[in-house]
PDB file of C-alpha atoms in Angstrom:
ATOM      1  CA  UNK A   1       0.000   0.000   0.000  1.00 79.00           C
ATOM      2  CA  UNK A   2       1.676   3.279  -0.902  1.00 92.00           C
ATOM      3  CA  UNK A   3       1.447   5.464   2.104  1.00 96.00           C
ATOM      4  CA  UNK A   4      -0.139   9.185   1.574  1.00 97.00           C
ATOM      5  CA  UNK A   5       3.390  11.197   1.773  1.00 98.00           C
ATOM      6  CA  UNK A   6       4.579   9.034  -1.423  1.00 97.00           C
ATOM      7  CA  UNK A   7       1.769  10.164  -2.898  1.00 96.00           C
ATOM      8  CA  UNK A   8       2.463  13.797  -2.142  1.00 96.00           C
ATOM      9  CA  UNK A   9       6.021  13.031  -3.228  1.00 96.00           C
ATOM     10  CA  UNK A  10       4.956  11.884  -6.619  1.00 94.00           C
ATOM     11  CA  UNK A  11       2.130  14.701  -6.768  1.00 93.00           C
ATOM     12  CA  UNK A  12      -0.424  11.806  -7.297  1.00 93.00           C
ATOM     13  CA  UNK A  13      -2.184  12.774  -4.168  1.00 86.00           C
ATOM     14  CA  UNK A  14      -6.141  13.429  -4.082  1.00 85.00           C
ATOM     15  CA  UNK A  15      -6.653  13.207  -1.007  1.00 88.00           C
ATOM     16  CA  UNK A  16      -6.197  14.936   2.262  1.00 93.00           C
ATOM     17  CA  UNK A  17      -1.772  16.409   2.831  1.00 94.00           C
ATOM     18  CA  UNK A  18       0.050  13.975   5.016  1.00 96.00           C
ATOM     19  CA  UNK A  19       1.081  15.132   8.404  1.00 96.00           C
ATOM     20  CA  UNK A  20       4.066  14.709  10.205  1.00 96.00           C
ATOM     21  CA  UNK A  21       5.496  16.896  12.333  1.00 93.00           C
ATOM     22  CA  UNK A  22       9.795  17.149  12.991  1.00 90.00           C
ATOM     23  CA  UNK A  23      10.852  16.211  16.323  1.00 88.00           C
ATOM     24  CA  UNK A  24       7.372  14.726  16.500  1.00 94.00           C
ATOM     25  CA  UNK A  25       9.032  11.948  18.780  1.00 94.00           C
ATOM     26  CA  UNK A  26      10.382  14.028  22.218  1.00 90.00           C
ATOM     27  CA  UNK A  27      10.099  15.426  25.321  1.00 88.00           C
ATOM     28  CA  UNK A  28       6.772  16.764  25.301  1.00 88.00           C
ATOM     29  CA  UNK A  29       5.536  13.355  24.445  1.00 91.00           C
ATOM     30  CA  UNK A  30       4.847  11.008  27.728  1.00 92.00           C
ATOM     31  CA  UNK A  31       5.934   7.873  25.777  1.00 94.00           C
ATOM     32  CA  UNK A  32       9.006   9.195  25.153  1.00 95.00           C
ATOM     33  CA  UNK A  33       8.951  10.162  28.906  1.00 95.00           C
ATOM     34  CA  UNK A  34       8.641   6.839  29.818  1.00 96.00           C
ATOM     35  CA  UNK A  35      11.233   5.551  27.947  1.00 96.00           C
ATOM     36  CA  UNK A  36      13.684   8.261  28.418  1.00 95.00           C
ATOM     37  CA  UNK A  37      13.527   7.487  32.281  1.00 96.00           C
ATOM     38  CA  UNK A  38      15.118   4.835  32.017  1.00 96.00           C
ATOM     39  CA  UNK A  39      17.514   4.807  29.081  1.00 96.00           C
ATOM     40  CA  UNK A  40      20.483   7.713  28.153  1.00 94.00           C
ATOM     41  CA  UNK A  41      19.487   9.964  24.891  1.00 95.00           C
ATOM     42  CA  UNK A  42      22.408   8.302  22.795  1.00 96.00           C
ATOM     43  CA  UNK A  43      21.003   4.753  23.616  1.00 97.00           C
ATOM     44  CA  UNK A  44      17.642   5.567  22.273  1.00 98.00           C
ATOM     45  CA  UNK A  45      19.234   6.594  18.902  1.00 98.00           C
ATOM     46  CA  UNK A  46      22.265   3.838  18.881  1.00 98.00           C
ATOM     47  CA  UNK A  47      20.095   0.693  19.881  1.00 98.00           C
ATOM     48  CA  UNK A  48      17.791   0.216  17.265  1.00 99.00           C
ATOM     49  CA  UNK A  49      14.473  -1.230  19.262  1.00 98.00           C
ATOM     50  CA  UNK A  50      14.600   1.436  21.533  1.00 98.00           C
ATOM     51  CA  UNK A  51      14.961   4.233  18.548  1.00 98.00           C
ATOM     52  CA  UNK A  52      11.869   2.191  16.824  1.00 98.00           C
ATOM     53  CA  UNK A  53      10.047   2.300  19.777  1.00 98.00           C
ATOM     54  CA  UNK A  54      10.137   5.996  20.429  1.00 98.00           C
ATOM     55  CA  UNK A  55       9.361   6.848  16.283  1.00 98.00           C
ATOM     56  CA  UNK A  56       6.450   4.460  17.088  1.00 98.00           C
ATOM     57  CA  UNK A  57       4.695   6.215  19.582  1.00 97.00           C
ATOM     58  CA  UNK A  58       4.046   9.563  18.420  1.00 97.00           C
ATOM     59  CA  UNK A  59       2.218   7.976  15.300  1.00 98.00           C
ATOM     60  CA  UNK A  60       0.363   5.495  16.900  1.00 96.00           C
ATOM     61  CA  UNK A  61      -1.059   7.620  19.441  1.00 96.00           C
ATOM     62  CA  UNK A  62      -1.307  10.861  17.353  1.00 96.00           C
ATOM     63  CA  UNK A  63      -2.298   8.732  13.420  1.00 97.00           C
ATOM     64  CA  UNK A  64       0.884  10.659  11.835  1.00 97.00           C
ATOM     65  CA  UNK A  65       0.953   9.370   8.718  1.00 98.00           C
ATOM     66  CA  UNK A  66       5.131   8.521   8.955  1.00 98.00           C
ATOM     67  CA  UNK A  67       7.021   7.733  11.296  1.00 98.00           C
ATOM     68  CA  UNK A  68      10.632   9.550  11.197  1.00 98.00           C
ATOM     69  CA  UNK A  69      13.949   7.674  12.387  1.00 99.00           C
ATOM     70  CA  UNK A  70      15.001   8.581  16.028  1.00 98.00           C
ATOM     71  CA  UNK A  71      18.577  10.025  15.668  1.00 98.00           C
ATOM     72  CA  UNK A  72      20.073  13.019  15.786  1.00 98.00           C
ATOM     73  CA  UNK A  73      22.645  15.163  12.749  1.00 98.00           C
ATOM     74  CA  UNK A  74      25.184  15.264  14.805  1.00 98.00           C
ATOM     75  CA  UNK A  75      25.954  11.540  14.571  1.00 98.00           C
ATOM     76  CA  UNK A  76      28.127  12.263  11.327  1.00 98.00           C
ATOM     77  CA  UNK A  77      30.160  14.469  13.070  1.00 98.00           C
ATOM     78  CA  UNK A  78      31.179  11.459  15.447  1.00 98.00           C
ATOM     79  CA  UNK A  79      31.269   9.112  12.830  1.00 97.00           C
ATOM     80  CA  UNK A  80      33.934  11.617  11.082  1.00 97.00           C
ATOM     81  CA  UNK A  81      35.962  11.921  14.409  1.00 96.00           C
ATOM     82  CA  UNK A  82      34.201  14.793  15.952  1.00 97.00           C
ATOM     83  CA  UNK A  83      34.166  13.205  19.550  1.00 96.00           C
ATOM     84  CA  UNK A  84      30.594  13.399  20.923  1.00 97.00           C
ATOM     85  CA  UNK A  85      28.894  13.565  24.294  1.00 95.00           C
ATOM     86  CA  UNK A  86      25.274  14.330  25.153  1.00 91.00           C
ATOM     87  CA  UNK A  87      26.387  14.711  28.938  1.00 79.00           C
ATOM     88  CA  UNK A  88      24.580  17.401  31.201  1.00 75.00           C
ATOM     89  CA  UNK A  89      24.237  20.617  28.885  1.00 77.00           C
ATOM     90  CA  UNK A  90      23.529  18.983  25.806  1.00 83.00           C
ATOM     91  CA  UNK A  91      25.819  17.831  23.137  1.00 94.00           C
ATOM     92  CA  UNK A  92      29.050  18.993  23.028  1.00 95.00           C
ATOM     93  CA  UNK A  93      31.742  18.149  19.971  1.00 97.00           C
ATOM     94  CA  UNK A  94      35.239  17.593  21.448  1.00 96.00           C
ATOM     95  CA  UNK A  95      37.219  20.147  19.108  1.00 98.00           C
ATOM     96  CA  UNK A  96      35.949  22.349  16.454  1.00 98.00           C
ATOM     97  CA  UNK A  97      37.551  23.285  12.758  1.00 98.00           C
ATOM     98  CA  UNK A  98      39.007  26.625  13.936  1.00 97.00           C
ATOM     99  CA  UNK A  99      41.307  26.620  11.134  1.00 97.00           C
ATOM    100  CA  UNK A 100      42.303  24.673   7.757  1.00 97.00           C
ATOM    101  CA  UNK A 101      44.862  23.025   9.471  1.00 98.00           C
ATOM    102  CA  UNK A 102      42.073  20.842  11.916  1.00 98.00           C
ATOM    103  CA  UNK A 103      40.890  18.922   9.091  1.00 97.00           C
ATOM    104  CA  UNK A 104      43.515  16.729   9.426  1.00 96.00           C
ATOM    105  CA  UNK A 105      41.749  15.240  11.894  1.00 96.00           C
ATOM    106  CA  UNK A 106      39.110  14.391  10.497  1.00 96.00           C
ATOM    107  CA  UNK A 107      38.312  10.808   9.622  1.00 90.00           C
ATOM    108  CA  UNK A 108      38.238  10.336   6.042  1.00 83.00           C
ATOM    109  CA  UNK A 109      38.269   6.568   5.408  1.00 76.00           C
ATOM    110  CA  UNK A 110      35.426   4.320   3.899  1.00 72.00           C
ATOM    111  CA  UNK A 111      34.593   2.997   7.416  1.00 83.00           C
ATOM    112  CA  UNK A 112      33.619   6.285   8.575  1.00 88.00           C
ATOM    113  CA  UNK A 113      30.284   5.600   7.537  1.00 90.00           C
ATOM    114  CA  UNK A 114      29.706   2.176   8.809  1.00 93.00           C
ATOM    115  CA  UNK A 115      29.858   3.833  12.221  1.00 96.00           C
ATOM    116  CA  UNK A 116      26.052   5.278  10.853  1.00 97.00           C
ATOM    117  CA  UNK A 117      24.753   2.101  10.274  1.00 97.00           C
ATOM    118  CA  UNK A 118      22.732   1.906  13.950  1.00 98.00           C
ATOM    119  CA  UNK A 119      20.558   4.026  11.941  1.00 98.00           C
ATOM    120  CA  UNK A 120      19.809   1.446   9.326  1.00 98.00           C
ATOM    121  CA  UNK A 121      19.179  -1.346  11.874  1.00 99.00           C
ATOM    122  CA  UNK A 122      16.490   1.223  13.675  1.00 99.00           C
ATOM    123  CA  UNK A 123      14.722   1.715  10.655  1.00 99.00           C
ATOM    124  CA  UNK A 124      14.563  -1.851   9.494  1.00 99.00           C
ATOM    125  CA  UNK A 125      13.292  -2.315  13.230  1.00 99.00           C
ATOM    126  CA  UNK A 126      10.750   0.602  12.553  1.00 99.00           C
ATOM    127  CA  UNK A 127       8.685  -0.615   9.837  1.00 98.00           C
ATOM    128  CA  UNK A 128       8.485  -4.248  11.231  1.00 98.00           C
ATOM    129  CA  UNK A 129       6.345  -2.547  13.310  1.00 97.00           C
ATOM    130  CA  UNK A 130       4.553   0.548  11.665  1.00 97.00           C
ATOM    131  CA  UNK A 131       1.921   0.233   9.549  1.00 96.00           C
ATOM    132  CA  UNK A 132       2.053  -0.379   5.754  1.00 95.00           C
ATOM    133  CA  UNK A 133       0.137   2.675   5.052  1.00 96.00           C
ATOM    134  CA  UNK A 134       2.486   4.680   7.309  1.00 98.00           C
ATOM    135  CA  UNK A 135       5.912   6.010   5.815  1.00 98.00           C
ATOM    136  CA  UNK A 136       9.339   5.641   7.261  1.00 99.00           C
ATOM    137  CA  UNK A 137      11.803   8.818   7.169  1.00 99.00           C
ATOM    138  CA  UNK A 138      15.078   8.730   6.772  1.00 99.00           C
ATOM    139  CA  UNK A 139      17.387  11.580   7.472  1.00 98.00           C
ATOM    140  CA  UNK A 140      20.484  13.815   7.576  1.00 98.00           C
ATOM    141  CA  UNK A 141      22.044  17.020   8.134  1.00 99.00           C
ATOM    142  CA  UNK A 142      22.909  18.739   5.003  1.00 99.00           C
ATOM    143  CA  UNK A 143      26.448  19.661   4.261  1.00 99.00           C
ATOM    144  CA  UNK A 144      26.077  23.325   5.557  1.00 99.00           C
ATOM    145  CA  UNK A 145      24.087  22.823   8.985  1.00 99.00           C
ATOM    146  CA  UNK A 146      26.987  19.371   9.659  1.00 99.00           C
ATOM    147  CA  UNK A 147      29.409  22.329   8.820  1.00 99.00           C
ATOM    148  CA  UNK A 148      28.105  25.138  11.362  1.00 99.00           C
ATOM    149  CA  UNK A 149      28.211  22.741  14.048  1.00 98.00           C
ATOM    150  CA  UNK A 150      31.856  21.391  12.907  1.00 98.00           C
ATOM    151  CA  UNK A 151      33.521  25.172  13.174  1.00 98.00           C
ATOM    152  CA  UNK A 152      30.972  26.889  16.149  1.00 97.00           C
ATOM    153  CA  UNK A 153      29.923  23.565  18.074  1.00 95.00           C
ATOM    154  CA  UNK A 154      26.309  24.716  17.671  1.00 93.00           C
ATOM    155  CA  UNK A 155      23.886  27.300  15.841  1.00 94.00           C
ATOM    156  CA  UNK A 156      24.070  30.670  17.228  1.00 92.00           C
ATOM    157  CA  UNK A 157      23.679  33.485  14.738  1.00 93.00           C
ATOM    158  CA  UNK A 158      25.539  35.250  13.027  1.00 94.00           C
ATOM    159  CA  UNK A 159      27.560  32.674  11.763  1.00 97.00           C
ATOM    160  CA  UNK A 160      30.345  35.126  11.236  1.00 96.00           C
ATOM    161  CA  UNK A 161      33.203  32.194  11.475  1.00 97.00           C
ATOM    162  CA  UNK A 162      31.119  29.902   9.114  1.00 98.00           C
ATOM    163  CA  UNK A 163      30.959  32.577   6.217  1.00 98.00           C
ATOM    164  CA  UNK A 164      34.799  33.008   6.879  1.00 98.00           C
ATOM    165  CA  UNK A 165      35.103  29.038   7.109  1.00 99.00           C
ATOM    166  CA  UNK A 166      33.301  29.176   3.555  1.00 98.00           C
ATOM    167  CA  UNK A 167      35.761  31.573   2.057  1.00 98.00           C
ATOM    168  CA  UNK A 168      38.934  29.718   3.323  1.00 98.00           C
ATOM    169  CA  UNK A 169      39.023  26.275   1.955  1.00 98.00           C
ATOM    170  CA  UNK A 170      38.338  24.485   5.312  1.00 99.00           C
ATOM    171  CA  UNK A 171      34.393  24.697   3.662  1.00 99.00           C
ATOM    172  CA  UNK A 172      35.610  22.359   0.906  1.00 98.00           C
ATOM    173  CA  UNK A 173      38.335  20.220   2.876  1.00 98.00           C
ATOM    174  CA  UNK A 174      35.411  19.436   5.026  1.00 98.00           C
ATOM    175  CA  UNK A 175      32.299  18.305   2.400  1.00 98.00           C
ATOM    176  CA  UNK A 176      35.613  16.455   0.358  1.00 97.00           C
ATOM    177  CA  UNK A 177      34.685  13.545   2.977  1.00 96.00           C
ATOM    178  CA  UNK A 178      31.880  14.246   3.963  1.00 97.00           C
ATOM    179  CA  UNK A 179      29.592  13.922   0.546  1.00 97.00           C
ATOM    180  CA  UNK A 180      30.532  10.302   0.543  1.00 96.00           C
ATOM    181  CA  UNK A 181      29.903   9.454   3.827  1.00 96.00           C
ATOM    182  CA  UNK A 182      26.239  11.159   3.788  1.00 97.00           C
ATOM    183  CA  UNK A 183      25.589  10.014   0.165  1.00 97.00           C
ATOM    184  CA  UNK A 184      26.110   6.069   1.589  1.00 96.00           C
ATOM    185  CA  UNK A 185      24.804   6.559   5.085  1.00 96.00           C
ATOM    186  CA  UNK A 186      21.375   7.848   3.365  1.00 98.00           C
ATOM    187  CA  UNK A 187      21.818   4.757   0.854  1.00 97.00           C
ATOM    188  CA  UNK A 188      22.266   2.453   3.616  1.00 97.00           C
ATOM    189  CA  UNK A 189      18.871   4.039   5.809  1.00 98.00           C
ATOM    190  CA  UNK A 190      17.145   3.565   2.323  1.00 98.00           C
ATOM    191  CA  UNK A 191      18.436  -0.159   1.752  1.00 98.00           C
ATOM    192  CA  UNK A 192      17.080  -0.655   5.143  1.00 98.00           C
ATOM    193  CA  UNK A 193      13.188   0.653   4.398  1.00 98.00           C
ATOM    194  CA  UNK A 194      12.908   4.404   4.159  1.00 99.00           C
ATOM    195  CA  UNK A 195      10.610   5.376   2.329  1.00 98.00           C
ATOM    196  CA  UNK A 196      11.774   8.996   2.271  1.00 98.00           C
ATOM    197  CA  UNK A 197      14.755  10.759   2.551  1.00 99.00           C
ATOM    198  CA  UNK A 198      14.818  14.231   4.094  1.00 99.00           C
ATOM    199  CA  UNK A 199      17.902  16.471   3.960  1.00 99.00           C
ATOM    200  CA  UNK A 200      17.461  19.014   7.294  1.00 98.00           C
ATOM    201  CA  UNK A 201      19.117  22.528   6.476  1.00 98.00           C
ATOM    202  CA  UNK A 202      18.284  24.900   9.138  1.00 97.00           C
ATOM    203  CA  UNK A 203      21.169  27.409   9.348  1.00 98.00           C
ATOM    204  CA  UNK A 204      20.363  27.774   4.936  1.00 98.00           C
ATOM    205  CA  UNK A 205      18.766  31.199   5.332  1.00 98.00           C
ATOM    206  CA  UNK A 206      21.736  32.276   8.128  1.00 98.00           C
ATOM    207  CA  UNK A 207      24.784  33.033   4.982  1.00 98.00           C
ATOM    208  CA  UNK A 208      24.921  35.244   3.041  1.00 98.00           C
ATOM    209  CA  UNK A 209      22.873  34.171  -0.497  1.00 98.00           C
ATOM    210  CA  UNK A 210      25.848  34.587  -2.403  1.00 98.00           C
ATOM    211  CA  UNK A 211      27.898  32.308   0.292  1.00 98.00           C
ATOM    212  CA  UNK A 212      24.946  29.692  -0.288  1.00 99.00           C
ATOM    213  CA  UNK A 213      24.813  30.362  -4.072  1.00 99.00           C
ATOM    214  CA  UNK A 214      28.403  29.563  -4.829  1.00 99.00           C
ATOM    215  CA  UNK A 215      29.498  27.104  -2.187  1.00 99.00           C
ATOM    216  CA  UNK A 216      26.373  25.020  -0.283  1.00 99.00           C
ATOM    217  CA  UNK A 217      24.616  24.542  -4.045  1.00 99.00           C
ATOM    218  CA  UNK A 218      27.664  22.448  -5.054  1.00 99.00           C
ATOM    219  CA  UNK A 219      27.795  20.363  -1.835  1.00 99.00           C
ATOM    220  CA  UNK A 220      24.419  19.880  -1.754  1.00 99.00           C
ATOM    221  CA  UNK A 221      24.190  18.587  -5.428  1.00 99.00           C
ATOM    222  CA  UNK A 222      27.146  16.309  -4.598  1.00 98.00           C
ATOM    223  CA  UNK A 223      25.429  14.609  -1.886  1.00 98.00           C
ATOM    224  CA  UNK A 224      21.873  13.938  -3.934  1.00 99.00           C
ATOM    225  CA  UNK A 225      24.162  12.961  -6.933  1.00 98.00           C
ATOM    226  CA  UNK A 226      26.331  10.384  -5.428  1.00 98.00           C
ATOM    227  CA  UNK A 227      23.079   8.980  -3.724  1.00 98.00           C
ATOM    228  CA  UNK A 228      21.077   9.238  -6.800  1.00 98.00           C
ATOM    229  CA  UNK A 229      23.287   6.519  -8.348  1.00 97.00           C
ATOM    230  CA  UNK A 230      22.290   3.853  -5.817  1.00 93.00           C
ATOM    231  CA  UNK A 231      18.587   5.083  -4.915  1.00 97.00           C
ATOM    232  CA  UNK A 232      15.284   6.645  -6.478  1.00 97.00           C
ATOM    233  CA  UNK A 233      14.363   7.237  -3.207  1.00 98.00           C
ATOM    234  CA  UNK A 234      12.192  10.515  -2.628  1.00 98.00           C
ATOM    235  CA  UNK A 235      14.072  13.363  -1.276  1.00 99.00           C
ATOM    236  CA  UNK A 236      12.738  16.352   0.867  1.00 99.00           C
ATOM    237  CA  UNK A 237      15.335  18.943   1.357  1.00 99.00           C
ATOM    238  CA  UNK A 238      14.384  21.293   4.349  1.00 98.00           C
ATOM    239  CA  UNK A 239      15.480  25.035   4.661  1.00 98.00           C
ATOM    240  CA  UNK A 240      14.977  27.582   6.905  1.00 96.00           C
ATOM    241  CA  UNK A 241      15.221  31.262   6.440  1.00 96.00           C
ATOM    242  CA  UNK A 242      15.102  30.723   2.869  1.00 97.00           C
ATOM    243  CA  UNK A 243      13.048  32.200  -0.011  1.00 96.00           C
ATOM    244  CA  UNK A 244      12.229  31.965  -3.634  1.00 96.00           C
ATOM    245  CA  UNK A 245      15.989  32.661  -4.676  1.00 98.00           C
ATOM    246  CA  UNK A 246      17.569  29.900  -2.887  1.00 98.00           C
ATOM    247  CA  UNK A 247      13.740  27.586  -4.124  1.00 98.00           C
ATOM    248  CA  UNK A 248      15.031  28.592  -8.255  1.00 98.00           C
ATOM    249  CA  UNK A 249      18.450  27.470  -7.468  1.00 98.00           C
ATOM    250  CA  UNK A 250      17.102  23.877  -6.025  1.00 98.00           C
ATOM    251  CA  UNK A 251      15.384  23.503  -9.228  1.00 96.00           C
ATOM    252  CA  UNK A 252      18.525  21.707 -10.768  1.00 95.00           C
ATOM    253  CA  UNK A 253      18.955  19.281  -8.333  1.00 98.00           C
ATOM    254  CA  UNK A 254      17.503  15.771  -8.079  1.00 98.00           C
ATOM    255  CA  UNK A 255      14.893  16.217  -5.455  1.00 98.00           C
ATOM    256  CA  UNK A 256      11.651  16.037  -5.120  1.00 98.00           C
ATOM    257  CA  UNK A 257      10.005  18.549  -2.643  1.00 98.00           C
ATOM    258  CA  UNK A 258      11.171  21.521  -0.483  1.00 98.00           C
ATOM    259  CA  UNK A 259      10.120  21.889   3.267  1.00 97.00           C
ATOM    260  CA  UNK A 260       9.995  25.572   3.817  1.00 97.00           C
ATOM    261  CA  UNK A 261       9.036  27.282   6.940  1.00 94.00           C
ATOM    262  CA  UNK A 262       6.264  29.641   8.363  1.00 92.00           C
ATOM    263  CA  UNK A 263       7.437  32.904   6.692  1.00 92.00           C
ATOM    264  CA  UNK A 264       6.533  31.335   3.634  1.00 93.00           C
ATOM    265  CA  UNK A 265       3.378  31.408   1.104  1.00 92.00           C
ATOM    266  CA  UNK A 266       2.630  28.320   0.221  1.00 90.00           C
ATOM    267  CA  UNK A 267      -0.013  28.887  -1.961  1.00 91.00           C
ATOM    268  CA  UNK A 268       2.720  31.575  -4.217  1.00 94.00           C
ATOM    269  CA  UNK A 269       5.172  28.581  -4.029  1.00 95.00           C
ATOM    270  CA  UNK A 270       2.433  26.305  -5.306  1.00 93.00           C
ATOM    271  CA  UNK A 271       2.271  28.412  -8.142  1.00 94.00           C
ATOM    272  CA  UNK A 272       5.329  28.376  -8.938  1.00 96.00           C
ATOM    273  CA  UNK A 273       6.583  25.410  -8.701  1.00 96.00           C
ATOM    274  CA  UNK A 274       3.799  23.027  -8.980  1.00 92.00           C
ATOM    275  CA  UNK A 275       5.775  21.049 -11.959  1.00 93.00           C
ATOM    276  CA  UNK A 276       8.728  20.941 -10.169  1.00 95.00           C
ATOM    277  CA  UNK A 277       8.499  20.053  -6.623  1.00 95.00           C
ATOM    278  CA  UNK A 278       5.580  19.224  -3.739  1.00 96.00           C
ATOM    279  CA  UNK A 279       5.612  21.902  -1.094  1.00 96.00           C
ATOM    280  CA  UNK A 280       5.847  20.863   2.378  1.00 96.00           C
ATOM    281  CA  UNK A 281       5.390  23.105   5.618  1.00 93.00           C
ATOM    282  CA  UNK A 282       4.434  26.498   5.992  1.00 87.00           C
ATOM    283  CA  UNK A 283       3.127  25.543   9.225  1.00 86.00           C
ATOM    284  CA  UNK A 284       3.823  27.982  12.564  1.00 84.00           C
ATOM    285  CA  UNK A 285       4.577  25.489  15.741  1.00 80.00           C
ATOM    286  CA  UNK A 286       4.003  28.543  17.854  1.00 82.00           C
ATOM    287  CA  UNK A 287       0.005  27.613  17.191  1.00 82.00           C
ATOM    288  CA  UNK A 288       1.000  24.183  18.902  1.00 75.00           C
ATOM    289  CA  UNK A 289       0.752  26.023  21.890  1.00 73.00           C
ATOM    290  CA  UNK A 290      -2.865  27.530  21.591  1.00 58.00           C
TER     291      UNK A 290
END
């Protein structure tokens, strides 16, 4: 049975939009509550029945109509030799790429992303037990948002060292590895039963457009490419801050819908790009609290 967000993806759909919601599986949830009592945040992404279970719950209490893999971006950056801990204040990388010199140290090998492949053992694990008429998400941080967190350690505007990291090669040393490593740990989530592939960009709209014209365009369509040979899989490629500039220069690469955020019109971006790509968002998560 093809679930409704295929559908959607394909443009096929006459019926009513598919709802999911990101981070839909958290804190304000009391399943996750449960769960969370008793197990650290890093085993409920790394052991793939607990990760399952929490994805579960949201949709089969709620009726989402997909379920989205329990992990978190940041689990590139370890698997590239960013050391990672979620202790106390939240998760901190154990060095930063201050300088062009630093990415010697990261790890560049074919194994790096084999350390990912938790993630394909929670999704097989997931849609054992979802629903067939409920999709599976797969996902990643884009090359851009992985890189923001790899020079600042988190995403605190302005990203004044990231637009200097852009200009002074340590942009480029850093996707040179890392567009392989997404591009198979993506293949490997959809070998293992996503449905969908989403591509989470959240610091897009925080450069400068040229900045994201001339340097995260090319990363971006290296990643989709180099996945594109192994998989058909639908991709959603999320943005935020963005607008109809950044939406014209997608147009050229091989996905197949845009996630945009509340500022946007959806109904103008219907109209515009209605033969090119589904539309997904628009909606404000400040009305979640009404």
């Amino acid at each position: 049975m093809e679930s409704l967000l295929l559908k959607a993806l394909k443009r096929t759909n006459t019926s009513r939009p598919p709802v999911w919601f990101m981070r839909q599986a958290g804190r304000y949830h009391s399943h996750y509550q449960s769960i969370r009592e008793k197990q650290s945040f890093v085993d409920l992404c790394k052991i793939p029945s607990l990760s399952a279970e929490v994805a579960l719950g949201p949709v089969m209490e709620f009726g989402f109509d997909a379920a989205i893999l329990f992990s978190d971006i940041l689990f590139t950056l370890e698997a590239m030799g960013f050391g990672l801990d979620y202790e106390n204040t939240g998760p901190k990388l154990s060095w930063q790429l201050r300088q062009k010199a630093d990415l010697k140290h990261i790890e560049a090998s074919a194994s790096a992303s084999a350390k990912l492949d938790f993630q394909g053992e929670a999704i097989k694990a997931l849609r054992k037990s979802l629903p067939e008429d409920k999709a599976v998400i797969g996902f990643s941080g884009a090359p851009l948002t992985l890189f923001v967190y790899a020079v600042q350690g988190r995403h605190v505007p302005p990203l004044s060292e990231v637009e200097e990291g852009l200009k002074d090669g340590r942009f480029e040393g850093f996707c040179e590895p890392l567009i392989g490593i997404l591009a198979e740990s993506l293949a490997v989530q959809a070998r293992s039963g996503a449905d969908v592939i989403t591509l989470f960009d959240t610091s897009a709209g925080d450069i400068t457009f040229e900045s994201y014209k001339q340097k995260v365009i090319p990363a971006l369509t290296g990643v989709v490419e180099r996945f594109r040979v192994q998989h058909d899989t639908p991709i959603i490629y999320y943005s935020k801050g963005t607008d109809h500039r950044h939406f014209d220069l997608l147009s050229d690469i091989n996905i197949d819908c845009i996630g945009v955020d509340h500022r946007q019109n959806v109904k103008v971006l219907l109209e515009k790009y209605r033969n090119r790509f589904s539309v997904q968002g628009n909606f404000d998560q400040n009305l979640l609290l009404l």
